[in-house]
Amino acid sequence: MVGRRDGSLMRYNVQWIRRSRITVAIAIGILLGCVFAFLFPHGFFGSYPQIHGRRAGKASFQVGSSPCELPERINMLKSESVSLSQKNSELEKQLRELTEKLRFAEQAKDQAEKQVEVLGGKHKAGPLGTVKSLRTNPTVVPDESVNPRLAMILEKVAVQRELIVALANSNVKEMLEVWFTNIKRVGIPNYLVVALDDKIANFCNSKDVPVYKRDPDEVIDSVAKTGGNHAVSGLKFRILREFLQLGYSVLLSDVDIVYLQNPFNHLYRDSDVESMTDGHNNMTAYGYNDVFDEPAMGWARYAHTMRIWVFNSGFFYIRPTIPSIELLDRVAGRLSRENAWDQAVFNEELFFPSHPGYDGLHASKRTMDFYLFMNSKVLFKTVRKDKKLSKFKPVIIHVNYHPDKLSRMIAVVDFYVNRDLNALKRFPDGSDW
């Protein structure tokens, strides 16, 4: 009996000890839980109340939003859409600019490689048809001491060290306004007006147009204030010299020109001078074999001549090279000594070859596409009457063949920009003297 009682008592003690341990463990667990709950109110591993808050907010919007909040949300989304659209437009513009810079850099690299190849030393001639001579002369070293004030202006205005330059006095104020209005509309940033009097300088400043007023110069100022179109046109060869000395390429422009595209996207830049033509078809613009007939010579009555219609001195691209500067010096020098038309002198110096008593200018030249860089003879005599050609959009229209310049410029804008198909019809092909 005693043995049984002792065994039962022992089993009871063991069970009680086990239960006590479980109870203690539970108590310890509860105690630790309380401690952790106090020390870590958001959980032992941390929680993210801001995320919960967003979720809660989103849920509250979806479930408990008032009708007034929905239009606000829609307006906010519309505003974000407009903002994204604007950013997309800016990115597209930047992409176009980068593409143009890349194309310009590749063009410059190609020209530099050709210069190194030709100027790097003596070379043997390659196989038939593989030899190419140098066309692009190296540029001069920029000299800012020539005109520090102009150098500062050009640094701000020019893009890739090139810009459009126009000379103007008060006599051409109305045409000048049409000129720069269309330049702005196209989005050309690199242009500059050389003001030949204070009125034009003030006018440009009032219209937020980049302008440069030269320092006083007796010879230039006397012509600038009272001179007509031809006299003012002759000044540009003297004034442009400083631009080239400073190391900038210039697209010289008269003010009787309407810009419809950015001309810098259509230049080759492989010659000293790249000019628009007064020609009106492939033959006259790019050259042809003209046969002169003299019957008295009998068997030798036919003499072959090479002809090309002149470059237009009112719109040409000139690079800062030694031949280019020599061209400006030659033309300016002759115009100061002779009573001559600047365009005639410009072409004579470009094209006349060396001969006894005369050393010709060794400058490379290129004729621009006469449908892209169009004169007013091509427009009024041919293009406006042709359904296919009239749909083509030129880069510029130069109203050089007609004296009623302003009215024709406005009509050109109406035709190409405002799409008034009747805008050009009232004008004759030529001019009424």
XYZ file of C-alpha atoms in Angstrom:
433
model
C 0.000 0.000 0.000
C 2.748 2.303 0.992
C 4.566 1.574 -2.252
C 1.501 2.329 -4.334
C 0.825 5.542 -2.468
C 4.418 6.658 -2.923
C 4.313 5.879 -6.644
C 1.072 7.754 -7.101
C 2.456 10.673 -5.151
C 5.563 10.698 -7.278
C 3.555 10.691 -10.514
C 1.419 13.499 -9.158
C 4.514 15.566 -8.327
C 5.957 15.027 -11.791
C 2.684 16.073 -13.451
C 2.437 19.086 -11.178
C 6.005 20.140 -12.019
C 5.262 19.756 -15.719
C 2.099 21.838 -15.429
C 3.987 24.449 -13.429
C 6.622 24.703 -16.141
C 3.989 25.173 -18.803
C 2.289 27.787 -16.677
C 5.600 29.590 -16.143
C 6.379 29.456 -19.860
C 2.984 30.891 -20.691
C 3.480 33.601 -18.106
C 6.921 34.431 -19.471
C 5.538 34.536 -23.011
C 2.762 36.894 -21.969
C 5.271 39.063 -20.144
C 7.620 39.197 -23.123
C 4.675 39.987 -25.393
C 3.765 42.934 -23.244
C 7.355 44.158 -23.266
C 7.627 43.898 -27.071
C 4.226 45.508 -27.505
C 5.458 48.419 -25.442
C 8.867 48.716 -27.110
C 7.713 47.971 -30.662
C 4.195 49.279 -31.078
C 4.375 48.817 -34.891
C 5.693 45.275 -34.753
C 9.035 43.650 -34.132
C 10.129 43.878 -37.812
C 8.739 47.363 -38.317
C 5.819 48.475 -40.413
C 5.280 51.268 -42.909
C 2.544 53.525 -41.766
C 3.054 55.816 -44.759
C 2.224 52.939 -47.113
C -0.783 51.999 -45.023
C -1.773 55.623 -45.047
C -1.578 55.721 -48.840
C -3.557 52.555 -49.140
C -6.069 53.833 -46.668
C -6.256 57.110 -48.502
C -6.715 55.352 -51.824
C -9.397 53.144 -50.339
C -11.132 56.117 -48.800
C -11.043 57.860 -52.212
C -12.479 54.862 -53.955
C -15.121 54.137 -51.378
C -15.883 57.328 -49.545
C -15.052 60.096 -52.065
C -17.635 62.779 -52.486
C -18.887 63.668 -56.001
C -17.036 67.030 -55.783
C -13.664 65.292 -55.518
C -14.001 63.433 -58.831
C -13.888 66.533 -61.126
C -10.892 67.788 -59.162
C -9.138 64.496 -59.733
C -9.995 64.611 -63.450
C -8.677 68.182 -63.736
C -5.498 67.147 -61.986
C -5.004 64.277 -64.447
C -5.645 66.619 -67.381
C -3.077 69.041 -66.016
C -0.545 66.225 -65.659
C -1.290 65.133 -69.235
C -0.655 68.652 -70.562
C 2.577 68.853 -68.579
C 3.763 65.516 -69.968
C 2.860 66.641 -73.489
C 4.923 69.803 -73.065
C 7.866 67.820 -71.737
C 7.569 65.457 -74.683
C 7.659 68.407 -77.102
C 10.745 69.773 -75.364
C 12.457 66.382 -75.583
C 11.621 66.135 -79.293
C 13.074 69.612 -79.837
C 16.239 68.662 -77.942
C 16.490 65.492 -80.017
C 16.264 67.487 -83.238
C 18.934 69.884 -81.988
C 21.223 67.013 -80.993
C 20.659 65.347 -84.363
C 21.587 68.561 -86.140
C 24.689 68.982 -83.974
C 25.697 65.390 -84.720
C 25.233 65.946 -88.451
C 27.240 69.165 -88.261
C 30.014 67.419 -86.288
C 30.181 64.552 -88.787
C 30.320 67.062 -91.623
C 33.121 68.984 -89.914
C 34.993 65.743 -89.164
C 34.788 64.675 -92.795
C 36.084 68.062 -93.935
C 38.906 67.982 -91.369
C 39.959 64.507 -92.485
C 40.132 65.692 -96.094
C 42.224 68.700 -95.047
C 44.660 66.506 -93.128
C 44.867 64.077 -96.020
C 45.666 66.785 -98.578
C 47.767 69.120 -96.420
C 49.581 66.417 -94.455
C 52.373 66.027 -96.994
C 53.132 64.881 -100.505
C 50.991 62.096 -101.931
C 50.998 59.845 -104.909
C 47.990 60.021 -107.176
C 45.652 57.052 -106.763
C 43.964 54.981 -109.463
C 41.836 56.584 -112.155
C 38.672 58.150 -110.727
C 39.765 58.012 -107.081
C 41.593 61.340 -106.754
C 39.785 64.154 -104.921
C 41.241 67.631 -104.457
C 40.702 69.826 -101.416
C 37.595 72.010 -101.629
C 37.166 73.103 -98.030
C 39.925 75.494 -97.037
C 40.916 75.535 -93.356
C 39.373 78.273 -91.218
C 41.382 81.167 -89.835
C 42.420 81.415 -86.206
C 39.804 83.632 -84.457
C 41.115 87.052 -83.413
C 38.824 88.613 -80.785
C 41.024 91.708 -80.528
C 39.550 92.860 -83.851
C 36.236 93.747 -82.199
C 35.782 92.588 -78.570
C 32.240 94.014 -78.337
C 31.067 92.182 -81.440
C 32.827 89.032 -80.215
C 30.733 89.077 -77.023
C 27.510 89.486 -79.015
C 28.367 86.679 -81.426
C 29.224 84.333 -78.578
C 25.638 84.717 -77.324
C 23.828 84.722 -80.676
C 25.685 82.247 -82.900
C 24.997 78.501 -82.986
C 27.891 76.225 -83.979
C 29.806 79.455 -84.778
C 27.455 80.472 -87.592
C 24.573 82.932 -87.924
C 22.382 84.922 -90.320
C 23.410 88.575 -90.687
C 21.411 91.383 -92.306
C 22.253 95.066 -92.706
C 19.400 97.553 -92.382
C 18.662 101.255 -92.136
C 15.373 103.094 -91.670
C 14.593 102.948 -95.405
C 13.804 99.211 -95.148
C 12.079 99.129 -91.754
C 8.813 97.538 -92.980
C 10.586 94.816 -94.952
C 12.881 94.191 -92.013
C 9.878 93.495 -89.792
C 8.525 90.895 -92.241
C 12.053 89.450 -92.417
C 12.579 88.870 -88.688
C 8.933 87.969 -87.999
C 9.248 84.941 -90.266
C 12.669 84.047 -88.893
C 11.095 83.919 -85.438
C 8.128 81.924 -86.718
C 10.418 79.280 -88.224
C 12.346 79.110 -84.938
C 15.788 80.230 -86.122
C 17.706 81.454 -83.044
C 21.018 82.512 -84.607
C 20.434 85.750 -86.484
C 21.618 89.323 -86.066
C 20.663 92.700 -87.515
C 23.506 95.141 -88.122
C 21.752 98.465 -87.539
C 23.052 101.279 -89.719
C 21.221 103.987 -87.784
C 19.826 104.560 -84.293
C 16.179 104.237 -85.359
C 16.699 100.665 -86.558
C 18.704 99.809 -83.442
C 15.881 101.078 -81.208
C 13.257 99.355 -83.354
C 15.041 95.991 -83.077
C 15.434 96.375 -79.326
C 11.712 97.090 -78.980
C 10.921 93.892 -80.920
C 13.394 91.727 -79.002
C 15.541 91.215 -82.103
C 19.327 90.681 -81.704
C 20.996 93.834 -82.997
C 24.489 95.239 -83.332
C 25.189 98.946 -83.855
C 28.671 99.630 -85.098
C 30.994 102.175 -83.603
C 31.070 105.502 -85.508
C 32.796 105.273 -88.895
C 32.829 108.256 -91.260
C 32.839 106.286 -94.512
C 30.242 103.739 -93.437
C 27.980 106.168 -91.576
C 27.730 108.555 -94.529
C 26.473 105.761 -96.773
C 24.361 104.082 -94.097
C 22.260 107.149 -93.332
C 21.515 108.337 -96.864
C 22.363 105.466 -99.199
C 19.883 103.461 -101.223
C 19.682 99.681 -101.519
C 22.738 99.265 -103.749
C 24.895 101.610 -101.681
C 23.973 99.865 -98.444
C 24.496 96.492 -100.117
C 28.072 97.471 -100.889
C 28.800 98.083 -97.205
C 28.311 94.460 -96.237
C 31.635 93.353 -97.698
C 33.509 95.681 -95.362
C 31.389 94.888 -92.331
C 31.413 91.100 -92.839
C 35.197 91.014 -92.686
C 35.154 91.403 -88.898
C 32.735 88.486 -88.512
C 35.080 86.237 -90.459
C 38.149 87.465 -88.572
C 36.385 86.503 -85.346
C 36.038 82.973 -86.720
C 32.297 82.897 -87.559
C 30.586 81.634 -90.701
C 27.964 84.078 -91.947
C 24.801 83.539 -93.959
C 24.504 87.032 -95.399
C 20.885 87.989 -96.031
C 19.139 90.926 -97.639
C 15.911 91.953 -95.903
C 13.678 91.298 -98.942
C 13.700 87.585 -98.077
C 10.941 85.452 -96.549
C 12.139 82.484 -94.464
C 9.997 79.354 -94.626
C 12.482 76.798 -93.232
C 15.768 76.879 -91.319
C 18.467 77.369 -93.991
C 21.207 75.881 -91.808
C 19.595 72.465 -92.274
C 20.210 72.679 -96.039
C 23.821 73.874 -96.342
C 26.746 71.735 -97.493
C 29.543 73.812 -95.907
C 32.101 72.303 -98.276
C 33.132 75.534 -100.024
C 34.389 78.986 -99.175
C 31.259 80.552 -100.669
C 27.853 78.874 -101.051
C 25.415 81.172 -102.806
C 21.908 81.287 -104.212
C 21.641 81.901 -107.932
C 19.814 84.342 -110.160
C 19.282 81.440 -112.557
C 15.798 80.074 -113.167
C 16.449 76.510 -114.419
C 19.154 73.833 -114.393
C 21.100 75.390 -117.271
C 21.137 78.972 -116.062
C 21.646 78.078 -112.417
C 24.352 75.436 -112.749
C 26.060 76.296 -116.032
C 25.815 75.331 -119.701
C 27.730 75.229 -122.971
C 26.621 78.235 -125.016
C 27.553 78.232 -128.703
C 28.481 81.553 -130.301
C 27.857 81.665 -134.051
C 30.031 83.821 -136.321
C 29.248 82.915 -139.983
C 32.176 84.967 -141.337
C 34.565 82.416 -139.836
C 33.308 79.718 -142.197
C 34.357 76.251 -140.965
C 35.159 77.725 -137.494
C 31.952 79.743 -137.232
C 30.820 77.996 -134.024
C 32.663 78.934 -130.832
C 31.742 77.207 -127.610
C 31.448 79.262 -124.415
C 30.728 78.297 -120.818
C 28.050 80.340 -119.118
C 26.392 80.531 -115.725
C 23.985 83.070 -114.325
C 25.428 85.123 -111.508
C 25.503 84.318 -107.829
C 23.159 86.533 -105.828
C 25.155 88.774 -103.520
C 22.064 89.253 -101.334
C 22.073 85.705 -99.987
C 25.246 83.667 -99.597
C 27.002 81.579 -96.960
C 30.663 82.447 -96.435
C 33.143 80.565 -94.260
C 35.974 82.210 -92.270
C 38.843 81.241 -94.602
C 41.687 83.190 -96.181
C 40.151 83.065 -99.694
C 36.831 84.295 -98.278
C 38.452 87.264 -96.550
C 40.449 88.013 -99.687
C 37.184 88.022 -101.655
C 35.651 90.582 -99.267
C 38.778 92.733 -99.477
C 38.811 92.646 -103.276
C 35.130 93.549 -103.624
C 35.244 96.281 -100.954
C 38.392 97.740 -102.516
C 36.911 97.883 -106.014
C 33.625 99.369 -104.794
C 35.535 102.142 -103.013
C 37.344 103.011 -106.270
C 34.710 102.282 -108.931
C 31.115 103.266 -109.534
C 30.013 99.630 -109.911
C 27.234 97.291 -108.873
C 28.344 95.173 -105.932
C 26.795 91.965 -107.336
C 28.677 92.304 -110.616
C 31.970 92.889 -108.809
C 31.258 90.002 -106.409
C 30.849 87.572 -109.330
C 33.778 88.904 -111.344
C 36.135 88.379 -108.426
C 34.759 84.889 -107.800
C 34.813 83.630 -111.403
C 37.385 85.510 -113.485
C 40.485 83.323 -113.980
C 44.074 84.450 -113.687
C 45.381 86.113 -116.841
C 48.147 88.554 -117.782
C 48.039 91.417 -115.313
C 45.462 89.785 -113.049
C 45.652 87.049 -110.403
C 42.350 85.270 -109.998
C 40.895 84.360 -106.624
C 41.405 80.737 -105.597
C 38.144 80.311 -103.696
C 35.889 77.255 -103.800
C 32.229 77.884 -104.543
C 28.897 76.070 -104.650
C 25.561 77.023 -106.199
C 22.537 76.469 -103.958
C 19.507 74.486 -105.111
C 17.377 77.100 -106.894
C 14.116 75.423 -105.830
C 15.119 75.457 -102.147
C 16.729 78.900 -102.185
C 14.303 80.466 -104.651
C 14.453 83.827 -106.375
C 11.248 85.653 -107.242
C 11.616 85.034 -110.986
C 11.402 81.277 -110.389
C 8.413 81.746 -108.091
C 6.278 84.111 -110.170
C 7.185 82.892 -113.641
C 7.210 79.123 -113.029
C 6.381 77.721 -109.594
C 3.064 79.440 -108.869
C 1.663 78.177 -112.215
C 2.653 74.556 -111.650
C 0.358 72.480 -109.413
C 3.123 70.137 -108.283
C 5.810 72.763 -107.768
C 3.424 75.079 -105.927
C 2.945 72.388 -103.257
C 6.694 72.273 -102.621
C 7.898 74.388 -99.683
C 11.160 76.285 -100.313
C 13.642 77.279 -97.618
C 13.530 80.966 -98.574
C 11.972 83.238 -101.181
C 14.143 86.178 -102.234
C 12.146 88.987 -103.872
C 15.152 90.143 -105.880
C 13.616 90.363 -109.366
C 10.795 92.761 -108.487
C 10.680 96.344 -107.137
C 7.321 95.994 -105.324
C 9.117 93.972 -102.662
C 6.995 94.495 -99.554
C 3.661 93.604 -101.162
C 5.140 90.488 -102.748
C 6.764 89.446 -99.469
C 3.392 89.691 -97.712
C 1.782 87.688 -100.523
C 4.464 84.993 -100.178
C 3.662 84.685 -96.470
C -0.057 84.435 -97.253
C 0.557 81.747 -99.880
C 3.002 79.501 -98.003
C 2.150 80.174 -94.361
C -1.536 81.120 -94.350
C -2.324 78.760 -97.268
C -4.136 81.398 -99.318
C -3.839 79.772 -102.762
C -4.889 82.985 -104.519
C -2.356 85.248 -102.817
C 0.135 85.283 -105.704
C -2.301 85.468 -108.613
C -2.705 89.266 -108.765
C 0.990 89.902 -109.538
C 2.453 89.968 -113.050
C 5.396 87.733 -113.920
C 7.692 90.693 -114.225
C 7.380 94.262 -113.017
C 5.565 97.343 -114.219
C 8.279 99.882 -114.801
